[in-house]
PDB file of C-alpha atoms in Angstrom:
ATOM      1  CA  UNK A   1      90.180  90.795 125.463  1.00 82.00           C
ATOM      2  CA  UNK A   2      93.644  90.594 124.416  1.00 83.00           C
ATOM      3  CA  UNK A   3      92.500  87.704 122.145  1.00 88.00           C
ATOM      4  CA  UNK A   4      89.944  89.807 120.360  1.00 89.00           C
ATOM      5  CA  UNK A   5      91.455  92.828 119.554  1.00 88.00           C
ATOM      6  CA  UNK A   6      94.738  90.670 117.953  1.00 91.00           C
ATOM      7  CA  UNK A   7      92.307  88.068 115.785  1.00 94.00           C
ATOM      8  CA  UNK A   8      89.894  91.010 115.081  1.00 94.00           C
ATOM      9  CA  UNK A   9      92.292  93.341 113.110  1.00 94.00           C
ATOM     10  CA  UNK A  10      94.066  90.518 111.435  1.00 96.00           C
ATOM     11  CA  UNK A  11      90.745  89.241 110.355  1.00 95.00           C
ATOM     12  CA  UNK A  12      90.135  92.371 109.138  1.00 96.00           C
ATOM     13  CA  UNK A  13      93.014  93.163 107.427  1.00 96.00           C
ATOM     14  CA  UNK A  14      92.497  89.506 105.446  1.00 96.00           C
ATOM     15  CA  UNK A  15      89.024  89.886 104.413  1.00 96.00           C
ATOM     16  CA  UNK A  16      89.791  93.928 102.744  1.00 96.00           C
ATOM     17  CA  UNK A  17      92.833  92.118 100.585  1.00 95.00           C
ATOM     18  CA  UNK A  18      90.585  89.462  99.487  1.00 94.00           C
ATOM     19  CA  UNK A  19      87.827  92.218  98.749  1.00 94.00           C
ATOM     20  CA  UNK A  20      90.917  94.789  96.885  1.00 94.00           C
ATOM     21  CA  UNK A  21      92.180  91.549  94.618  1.00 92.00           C
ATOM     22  CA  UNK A  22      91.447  90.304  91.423  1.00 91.00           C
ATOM     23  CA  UNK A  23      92.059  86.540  92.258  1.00 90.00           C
ATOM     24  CA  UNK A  24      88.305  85.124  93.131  1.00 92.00           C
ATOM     25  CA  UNK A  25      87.895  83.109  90.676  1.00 90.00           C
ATOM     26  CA  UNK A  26      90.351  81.662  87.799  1.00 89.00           C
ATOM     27  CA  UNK A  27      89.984  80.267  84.588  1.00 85.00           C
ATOM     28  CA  UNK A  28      91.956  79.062  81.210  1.00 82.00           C
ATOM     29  CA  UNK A  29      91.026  79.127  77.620  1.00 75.00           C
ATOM     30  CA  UNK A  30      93.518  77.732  75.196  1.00 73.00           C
ATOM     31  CA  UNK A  31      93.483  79.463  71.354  1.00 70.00           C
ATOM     32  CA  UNK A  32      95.147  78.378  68.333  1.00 58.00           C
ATOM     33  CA  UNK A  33      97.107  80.706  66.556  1.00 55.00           C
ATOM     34  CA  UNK A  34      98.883  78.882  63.611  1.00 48.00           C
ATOM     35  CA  UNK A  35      97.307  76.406  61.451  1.00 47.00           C
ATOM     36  CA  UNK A  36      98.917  73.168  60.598  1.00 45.00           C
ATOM     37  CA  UNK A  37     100.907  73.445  57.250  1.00 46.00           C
ATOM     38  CA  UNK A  38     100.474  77.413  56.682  1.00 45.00           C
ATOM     39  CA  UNK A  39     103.585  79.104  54.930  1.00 40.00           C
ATOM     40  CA  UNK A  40     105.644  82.058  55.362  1.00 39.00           C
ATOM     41  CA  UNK A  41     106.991  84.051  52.806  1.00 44.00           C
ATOM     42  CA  UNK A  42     109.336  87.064  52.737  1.00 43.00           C
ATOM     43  CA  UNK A  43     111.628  88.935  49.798  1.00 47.00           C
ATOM     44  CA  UNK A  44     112.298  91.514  47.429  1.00 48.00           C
ATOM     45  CA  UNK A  45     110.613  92.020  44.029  1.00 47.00           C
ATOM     46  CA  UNK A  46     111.099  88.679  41.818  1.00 45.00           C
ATOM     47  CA  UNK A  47     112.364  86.873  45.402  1.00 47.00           C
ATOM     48  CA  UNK A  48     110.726  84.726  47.620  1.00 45.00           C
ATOM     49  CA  UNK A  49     111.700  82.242  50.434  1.00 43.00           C
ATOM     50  CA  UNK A  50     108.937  79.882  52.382  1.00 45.00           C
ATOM     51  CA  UNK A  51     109.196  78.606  55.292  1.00 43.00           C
ATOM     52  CA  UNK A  52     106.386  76.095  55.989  1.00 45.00           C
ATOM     53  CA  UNK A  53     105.210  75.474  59.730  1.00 46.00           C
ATOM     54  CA  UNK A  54     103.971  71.985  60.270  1.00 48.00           C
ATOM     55  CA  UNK A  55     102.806  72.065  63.819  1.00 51.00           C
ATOM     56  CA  UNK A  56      99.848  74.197  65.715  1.00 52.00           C
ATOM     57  CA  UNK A  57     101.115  76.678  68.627  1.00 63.00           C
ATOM     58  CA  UNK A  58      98.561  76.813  71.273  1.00 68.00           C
ATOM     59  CA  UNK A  59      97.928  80.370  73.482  1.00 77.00           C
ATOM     60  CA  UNK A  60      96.873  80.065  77.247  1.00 79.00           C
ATOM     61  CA  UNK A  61      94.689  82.715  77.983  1.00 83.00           C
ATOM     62  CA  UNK A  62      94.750  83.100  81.994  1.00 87.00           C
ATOM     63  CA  UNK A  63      91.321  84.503  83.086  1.00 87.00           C
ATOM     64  CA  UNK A  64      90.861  86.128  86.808  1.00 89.00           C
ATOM     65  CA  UNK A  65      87.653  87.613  88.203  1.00 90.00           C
ATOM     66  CA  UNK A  66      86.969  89.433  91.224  1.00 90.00           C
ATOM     67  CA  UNK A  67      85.022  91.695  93.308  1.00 93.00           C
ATOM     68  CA  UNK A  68      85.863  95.080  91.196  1.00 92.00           C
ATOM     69  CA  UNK A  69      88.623  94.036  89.185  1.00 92.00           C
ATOM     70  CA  UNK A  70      89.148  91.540  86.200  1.00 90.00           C
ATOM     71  CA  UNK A  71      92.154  90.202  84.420  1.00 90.00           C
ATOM     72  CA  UNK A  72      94.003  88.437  81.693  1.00 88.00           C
ATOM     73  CA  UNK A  73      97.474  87.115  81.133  1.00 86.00           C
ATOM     74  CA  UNK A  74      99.245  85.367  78.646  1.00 84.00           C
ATOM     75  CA  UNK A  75     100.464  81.927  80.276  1.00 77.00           C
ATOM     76  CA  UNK A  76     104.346  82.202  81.057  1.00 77.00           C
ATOM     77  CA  UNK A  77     104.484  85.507  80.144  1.00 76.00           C
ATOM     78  CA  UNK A  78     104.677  89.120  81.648  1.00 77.00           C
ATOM     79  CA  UNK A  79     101.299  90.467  79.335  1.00 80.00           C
ATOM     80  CA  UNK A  80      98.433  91.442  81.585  1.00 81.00           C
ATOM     81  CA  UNK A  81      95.890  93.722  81.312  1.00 87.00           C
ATOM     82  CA  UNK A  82      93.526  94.737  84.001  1.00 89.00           C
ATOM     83  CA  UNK A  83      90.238  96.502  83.926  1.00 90.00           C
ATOM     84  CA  UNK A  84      86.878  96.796  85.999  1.00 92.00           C
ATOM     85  CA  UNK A  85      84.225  94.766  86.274  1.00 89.00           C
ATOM     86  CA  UNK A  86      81.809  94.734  83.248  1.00 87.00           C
ATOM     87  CA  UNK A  87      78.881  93.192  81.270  1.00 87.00           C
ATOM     88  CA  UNK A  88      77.128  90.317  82.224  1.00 89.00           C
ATOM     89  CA  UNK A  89      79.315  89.598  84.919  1.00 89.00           C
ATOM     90  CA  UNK A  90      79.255  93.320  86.898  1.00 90.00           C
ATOM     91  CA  UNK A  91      75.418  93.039  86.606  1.00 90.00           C
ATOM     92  CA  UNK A  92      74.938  89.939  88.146  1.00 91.00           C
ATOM     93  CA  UNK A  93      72.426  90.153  91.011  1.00 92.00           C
ATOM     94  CA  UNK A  94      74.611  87.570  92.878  1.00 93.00           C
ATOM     95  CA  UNK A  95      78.037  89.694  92.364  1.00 93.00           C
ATOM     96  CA  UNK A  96      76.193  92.816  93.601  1.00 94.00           C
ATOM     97  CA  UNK A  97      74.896  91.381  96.477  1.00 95.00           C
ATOM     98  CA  UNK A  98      78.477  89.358  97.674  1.00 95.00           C
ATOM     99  CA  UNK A  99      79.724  93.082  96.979  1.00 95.00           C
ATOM    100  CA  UNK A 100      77.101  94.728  99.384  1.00 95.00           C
ATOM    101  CA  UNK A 101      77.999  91.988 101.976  1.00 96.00           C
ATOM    102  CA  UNK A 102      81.527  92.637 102.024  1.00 96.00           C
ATOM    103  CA  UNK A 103      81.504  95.915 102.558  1.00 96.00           C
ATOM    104  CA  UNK A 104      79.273  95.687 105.136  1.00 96.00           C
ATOM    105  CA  UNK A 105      81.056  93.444 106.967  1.00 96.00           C
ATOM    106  CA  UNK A 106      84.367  95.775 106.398  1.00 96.00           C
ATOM    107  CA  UNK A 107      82.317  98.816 108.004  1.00 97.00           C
ATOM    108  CA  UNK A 108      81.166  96.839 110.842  1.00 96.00           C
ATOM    109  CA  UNK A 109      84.234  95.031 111.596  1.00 95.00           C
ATOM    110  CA  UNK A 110      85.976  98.154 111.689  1.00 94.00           C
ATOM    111  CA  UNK A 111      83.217  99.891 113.979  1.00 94.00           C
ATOM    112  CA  UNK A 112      83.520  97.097 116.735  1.00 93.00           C
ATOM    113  CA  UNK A 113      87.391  96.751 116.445  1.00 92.00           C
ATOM    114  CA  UNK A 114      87.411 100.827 117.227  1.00 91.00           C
ATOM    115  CA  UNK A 115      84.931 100.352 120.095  1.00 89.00           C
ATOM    116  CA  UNK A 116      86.787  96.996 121.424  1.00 87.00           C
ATOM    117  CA  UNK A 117      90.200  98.500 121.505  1.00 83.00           C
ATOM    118  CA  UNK A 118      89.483 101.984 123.102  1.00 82.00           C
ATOM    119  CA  UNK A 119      87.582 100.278 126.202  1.00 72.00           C
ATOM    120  CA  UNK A 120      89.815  97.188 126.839  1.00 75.00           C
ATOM    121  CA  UNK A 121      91.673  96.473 129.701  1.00 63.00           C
ATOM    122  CA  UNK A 122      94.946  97.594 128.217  1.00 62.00           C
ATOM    123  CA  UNK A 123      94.691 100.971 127.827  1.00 62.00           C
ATOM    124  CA  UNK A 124      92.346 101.987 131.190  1.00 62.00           C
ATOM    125  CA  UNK A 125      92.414 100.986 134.773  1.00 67.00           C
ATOM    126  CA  UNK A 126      88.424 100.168 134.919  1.00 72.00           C
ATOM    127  CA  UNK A 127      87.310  98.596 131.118  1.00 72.00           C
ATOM    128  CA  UNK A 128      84.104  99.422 130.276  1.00 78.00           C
ATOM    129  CA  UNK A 129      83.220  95.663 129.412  1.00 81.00           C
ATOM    130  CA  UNK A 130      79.978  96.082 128.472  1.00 84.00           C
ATOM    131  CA  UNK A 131      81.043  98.410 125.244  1.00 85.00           C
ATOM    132  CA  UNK A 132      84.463  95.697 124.608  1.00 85.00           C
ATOM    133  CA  UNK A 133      81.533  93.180 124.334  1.00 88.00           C
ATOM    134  CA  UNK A 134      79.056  95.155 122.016  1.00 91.00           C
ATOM    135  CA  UNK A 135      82.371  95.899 119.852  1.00 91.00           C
ATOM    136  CA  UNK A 136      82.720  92.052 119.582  1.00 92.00           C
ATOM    137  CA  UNK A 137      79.453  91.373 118.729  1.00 94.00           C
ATOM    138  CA  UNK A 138      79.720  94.045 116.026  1.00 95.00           C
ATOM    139  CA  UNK A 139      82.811  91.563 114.842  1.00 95.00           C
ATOM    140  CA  UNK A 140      80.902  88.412 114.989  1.00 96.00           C
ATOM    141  CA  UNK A 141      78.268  90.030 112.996  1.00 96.00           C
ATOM    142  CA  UNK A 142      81.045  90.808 110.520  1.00 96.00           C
ATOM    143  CA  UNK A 143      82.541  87.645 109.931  1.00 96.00           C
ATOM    144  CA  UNK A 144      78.994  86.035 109.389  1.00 97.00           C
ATOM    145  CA  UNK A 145      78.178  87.979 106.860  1.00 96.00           C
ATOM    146  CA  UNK A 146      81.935  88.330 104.826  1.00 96.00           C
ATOM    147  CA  UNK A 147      81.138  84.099 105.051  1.00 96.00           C
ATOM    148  CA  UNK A 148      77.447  84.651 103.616  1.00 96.00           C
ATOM    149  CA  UNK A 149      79.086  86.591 101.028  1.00 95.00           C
ATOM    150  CA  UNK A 150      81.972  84.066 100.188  1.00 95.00           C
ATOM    151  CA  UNK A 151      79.433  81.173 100.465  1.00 94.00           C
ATOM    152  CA  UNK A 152      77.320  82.852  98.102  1.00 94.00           C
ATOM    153  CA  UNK A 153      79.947  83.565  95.653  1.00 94.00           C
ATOM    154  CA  UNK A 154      81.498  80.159  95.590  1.00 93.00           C
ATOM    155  CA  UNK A 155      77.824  78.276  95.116  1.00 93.00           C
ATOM    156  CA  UNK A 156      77.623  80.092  91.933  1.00 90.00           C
ATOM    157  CA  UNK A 157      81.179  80.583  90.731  1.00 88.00           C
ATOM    158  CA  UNK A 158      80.840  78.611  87.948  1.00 85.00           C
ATOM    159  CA  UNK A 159      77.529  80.720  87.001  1.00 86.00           C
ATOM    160  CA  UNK A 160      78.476  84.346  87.570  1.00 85.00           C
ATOM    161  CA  UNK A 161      78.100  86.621  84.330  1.00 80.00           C
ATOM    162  CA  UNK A 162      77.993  83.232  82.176  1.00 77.00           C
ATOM    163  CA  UNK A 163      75.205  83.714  79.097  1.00 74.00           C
ATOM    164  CA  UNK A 164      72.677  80.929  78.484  1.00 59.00           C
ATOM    165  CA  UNK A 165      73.887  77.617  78.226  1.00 52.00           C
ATOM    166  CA  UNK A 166      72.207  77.178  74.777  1.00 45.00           C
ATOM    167  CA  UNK A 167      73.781  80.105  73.675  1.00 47.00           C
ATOM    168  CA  UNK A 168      76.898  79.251  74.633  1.00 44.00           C
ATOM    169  CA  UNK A 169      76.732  75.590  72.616  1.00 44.00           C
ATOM    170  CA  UNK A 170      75.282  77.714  69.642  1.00 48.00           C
ATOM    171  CA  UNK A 171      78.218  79.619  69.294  1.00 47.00           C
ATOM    172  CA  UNK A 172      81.521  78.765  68.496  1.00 45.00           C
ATOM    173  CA  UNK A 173      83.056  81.680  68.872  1.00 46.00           C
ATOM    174  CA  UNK A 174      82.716  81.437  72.927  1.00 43.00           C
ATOM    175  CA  UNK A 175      85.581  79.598  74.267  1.00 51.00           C
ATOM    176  CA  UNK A 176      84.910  76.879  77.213  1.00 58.00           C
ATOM    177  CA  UNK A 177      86.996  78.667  80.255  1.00 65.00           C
ATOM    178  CA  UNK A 178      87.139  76.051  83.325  1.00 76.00           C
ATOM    179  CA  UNK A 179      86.619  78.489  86.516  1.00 83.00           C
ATOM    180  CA  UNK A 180      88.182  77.172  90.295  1.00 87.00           C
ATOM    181  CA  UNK A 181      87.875  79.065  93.482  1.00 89.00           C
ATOM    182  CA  UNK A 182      91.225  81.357  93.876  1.00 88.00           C
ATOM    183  CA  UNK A 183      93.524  82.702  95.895  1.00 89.00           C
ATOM    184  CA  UNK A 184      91.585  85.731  97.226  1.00 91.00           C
ATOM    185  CA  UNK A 185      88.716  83.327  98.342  1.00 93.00           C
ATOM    186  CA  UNK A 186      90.784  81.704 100.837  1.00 93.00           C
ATOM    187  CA  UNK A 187      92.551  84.543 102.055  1.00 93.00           C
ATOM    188  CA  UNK A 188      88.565  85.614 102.860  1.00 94.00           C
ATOM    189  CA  UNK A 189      87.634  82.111 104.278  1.00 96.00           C
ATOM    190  CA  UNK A 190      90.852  82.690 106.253  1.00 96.00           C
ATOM    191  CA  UNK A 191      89.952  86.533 107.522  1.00 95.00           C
ATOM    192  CA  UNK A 192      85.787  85.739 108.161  1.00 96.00           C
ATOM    193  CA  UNK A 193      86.980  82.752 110.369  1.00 96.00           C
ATOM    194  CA  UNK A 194      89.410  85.202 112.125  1.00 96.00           C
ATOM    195  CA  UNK A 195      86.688  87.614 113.204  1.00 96.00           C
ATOM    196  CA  UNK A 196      84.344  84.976 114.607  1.00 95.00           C
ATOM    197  CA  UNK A 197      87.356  83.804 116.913  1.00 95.00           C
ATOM    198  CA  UNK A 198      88.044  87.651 117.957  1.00 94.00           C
ATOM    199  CA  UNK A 199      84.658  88.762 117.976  1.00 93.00           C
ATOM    200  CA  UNK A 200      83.018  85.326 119.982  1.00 93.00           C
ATOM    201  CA  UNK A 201      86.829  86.128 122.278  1.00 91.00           C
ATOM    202  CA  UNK A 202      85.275  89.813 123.182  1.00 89.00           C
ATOM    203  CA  UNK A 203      82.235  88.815 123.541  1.00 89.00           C
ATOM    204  CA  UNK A 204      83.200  87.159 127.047  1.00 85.00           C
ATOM    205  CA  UNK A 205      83.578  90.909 128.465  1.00 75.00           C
ATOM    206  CA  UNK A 206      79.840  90.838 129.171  1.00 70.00           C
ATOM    207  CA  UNK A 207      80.521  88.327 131.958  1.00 69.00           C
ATOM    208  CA  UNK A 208      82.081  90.193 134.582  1.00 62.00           C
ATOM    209  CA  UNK A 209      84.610  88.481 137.165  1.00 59.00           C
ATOM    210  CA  UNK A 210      83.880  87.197 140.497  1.00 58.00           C
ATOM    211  CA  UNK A 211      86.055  87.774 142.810  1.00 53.00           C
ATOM    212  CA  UNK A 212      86.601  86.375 146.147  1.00 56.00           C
ATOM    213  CA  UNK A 213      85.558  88.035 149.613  1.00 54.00           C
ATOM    214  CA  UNK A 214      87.498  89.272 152.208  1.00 57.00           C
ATOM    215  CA  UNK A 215      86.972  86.571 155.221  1.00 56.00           C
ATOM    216  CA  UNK A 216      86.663  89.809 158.004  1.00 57.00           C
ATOM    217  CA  UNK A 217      84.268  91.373 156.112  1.00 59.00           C
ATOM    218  CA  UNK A 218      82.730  89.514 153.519  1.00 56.00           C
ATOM    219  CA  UNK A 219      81.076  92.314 151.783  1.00 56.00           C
ATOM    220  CA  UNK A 220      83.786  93.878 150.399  1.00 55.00           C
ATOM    221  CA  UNK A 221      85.966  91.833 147.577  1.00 55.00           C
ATOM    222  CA  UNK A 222      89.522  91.107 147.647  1.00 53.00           C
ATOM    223  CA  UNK A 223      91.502  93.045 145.954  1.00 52.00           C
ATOM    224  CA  UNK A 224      92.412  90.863 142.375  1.00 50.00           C
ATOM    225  CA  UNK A 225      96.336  92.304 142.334  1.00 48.00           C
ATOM    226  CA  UNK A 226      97.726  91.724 145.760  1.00 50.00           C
ATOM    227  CA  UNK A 227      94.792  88.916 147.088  1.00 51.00           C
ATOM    228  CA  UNK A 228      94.487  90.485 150.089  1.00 53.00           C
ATOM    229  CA  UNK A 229      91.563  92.918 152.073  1.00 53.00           C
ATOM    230  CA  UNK A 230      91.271  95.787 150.861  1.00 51.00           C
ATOM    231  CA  UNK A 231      90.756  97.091 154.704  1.00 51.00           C
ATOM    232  CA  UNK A 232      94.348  96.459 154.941  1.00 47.00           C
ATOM    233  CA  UNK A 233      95.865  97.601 151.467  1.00 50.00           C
ATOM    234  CA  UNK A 234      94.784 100.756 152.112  1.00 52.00           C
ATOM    235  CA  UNK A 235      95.877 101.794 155.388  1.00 51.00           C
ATOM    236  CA  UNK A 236      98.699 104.664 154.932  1.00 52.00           C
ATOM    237  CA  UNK A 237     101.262 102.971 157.273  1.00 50.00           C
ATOM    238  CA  UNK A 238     103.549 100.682 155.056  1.00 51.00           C
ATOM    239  CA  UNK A 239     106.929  99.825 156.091  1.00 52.00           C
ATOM    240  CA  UNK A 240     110.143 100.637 153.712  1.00 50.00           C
ATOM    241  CA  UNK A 241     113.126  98.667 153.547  1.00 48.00           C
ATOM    242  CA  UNK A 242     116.499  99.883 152.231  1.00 52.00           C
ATOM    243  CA  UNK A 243     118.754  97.145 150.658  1.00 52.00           C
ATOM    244  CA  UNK A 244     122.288  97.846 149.963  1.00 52.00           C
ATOM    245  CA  UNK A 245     124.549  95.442 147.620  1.00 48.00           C
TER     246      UNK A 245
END
């Protein structure tokens, strides 16, 4: 139990900052912004000075995608703009359906953590095991389907919001970006794997202990503290001894 409700939460916690951040998927596109041999003048009226560039400076575009959010930075600089999810890529089917997964995994995840922590051993004398174990299975069900979700989304990475590929060869205007799995998918893989440990941990509560029998009266079990009869244990007559130092 104690297992469950410490990988449960931390799963939890995991798969919500990999749902909350931008960082699914990354790309880079890299523009030209000076031509070779293009010249620069300045001056007053009847005065000019050139200066004549002879080499091509390159711009790194970095591109981020995720759940809700996009991005784009300037390589090795602080300019970045944010903004959510649009076009193409907010009304692809597959997006919309690793979205509905995810937070469906968050609400149930967070249902069975509630229920697995509230009837646990820790916090009552008697747990109610079978609700610990339906709380657990609640988890496991979460983490299978926040790794549907991430499988989903990684399959088709590459694919997500992209136009046709004739399209895109048509027109130069669209820049090649190269996309790779980021930060936020691991931080899921991480969480989802999480919650099947704590959730498959809870879901031993449904197999209750056996204890062993008292050998004077086998009927009734010995007590799991002290290992002795409970016949015994619970007479009133104990004996106290003082000790001085």
């Amino acid at each position: 139990m104690v297992t469950g409700i410490v990988f449960a939460p931390l799963g939890l916690v995991l798969v919500f900052t990999a749902a909350i951040t931008p960082q699914w998927r990354e790309g880079q596109a890299r523009l030209g912004v000076a031509a070779s041999g293009s010249l620069l003048r300045s001056g007053g009226k009847g005065q000019g000075m050139g200066v004549r560039s002879g080499s091509v400076e390159a711009l790194v575009l970095l591109r981020s995608d995720g759940l809700w959010e996009s991005c784009l930075q300037v390589e090795n600089s602080e300019l970045k703009q944010c903004w959510p999810v649009v076009g193409l890529y907010r009304r692809d089917p597959r997006l919309r359906l690793t979205q509905g997964l995810i937070l469906t995994s968050l609400f149930l995840c967070g249902t069975g953590i509630v229920l697995a922590c509230i009837r646990v051993r820790c916090w009552t004398d008697i747990p109610l095991r079978g609700v610990a174990a339906t709380g657990g299975l609640l988890v496991v069900t979460a983490g299978l389907l926040s790794l549907t979700a991430l499988g989903v989304y990684t399959h088709n990475l590459a694919r997500l919001g992209m136009p046709d590929s004739s399209k895109v060869v048509n027109n130069p205007r669209v820049h090649h970006l190269s996309l790779h799995p980021a930060g936020s998918l691991y931080f899921g893989w991480l969480g989802s794997c999480l919650q099947m440990l704590g959730g498959s941990a809870l879901l031993f509560s449904f197999k209750r202990p056996r204890y062993a029998t008292c050998p004077s009266c086998p009927k009734l079990p010995v007590c799991p503290a002290c290992r002795s009869c409970p016949e015994i244990t619970n007479q009133p007559d104990t004996d106290v001894y003082e000790v001085s130092c």
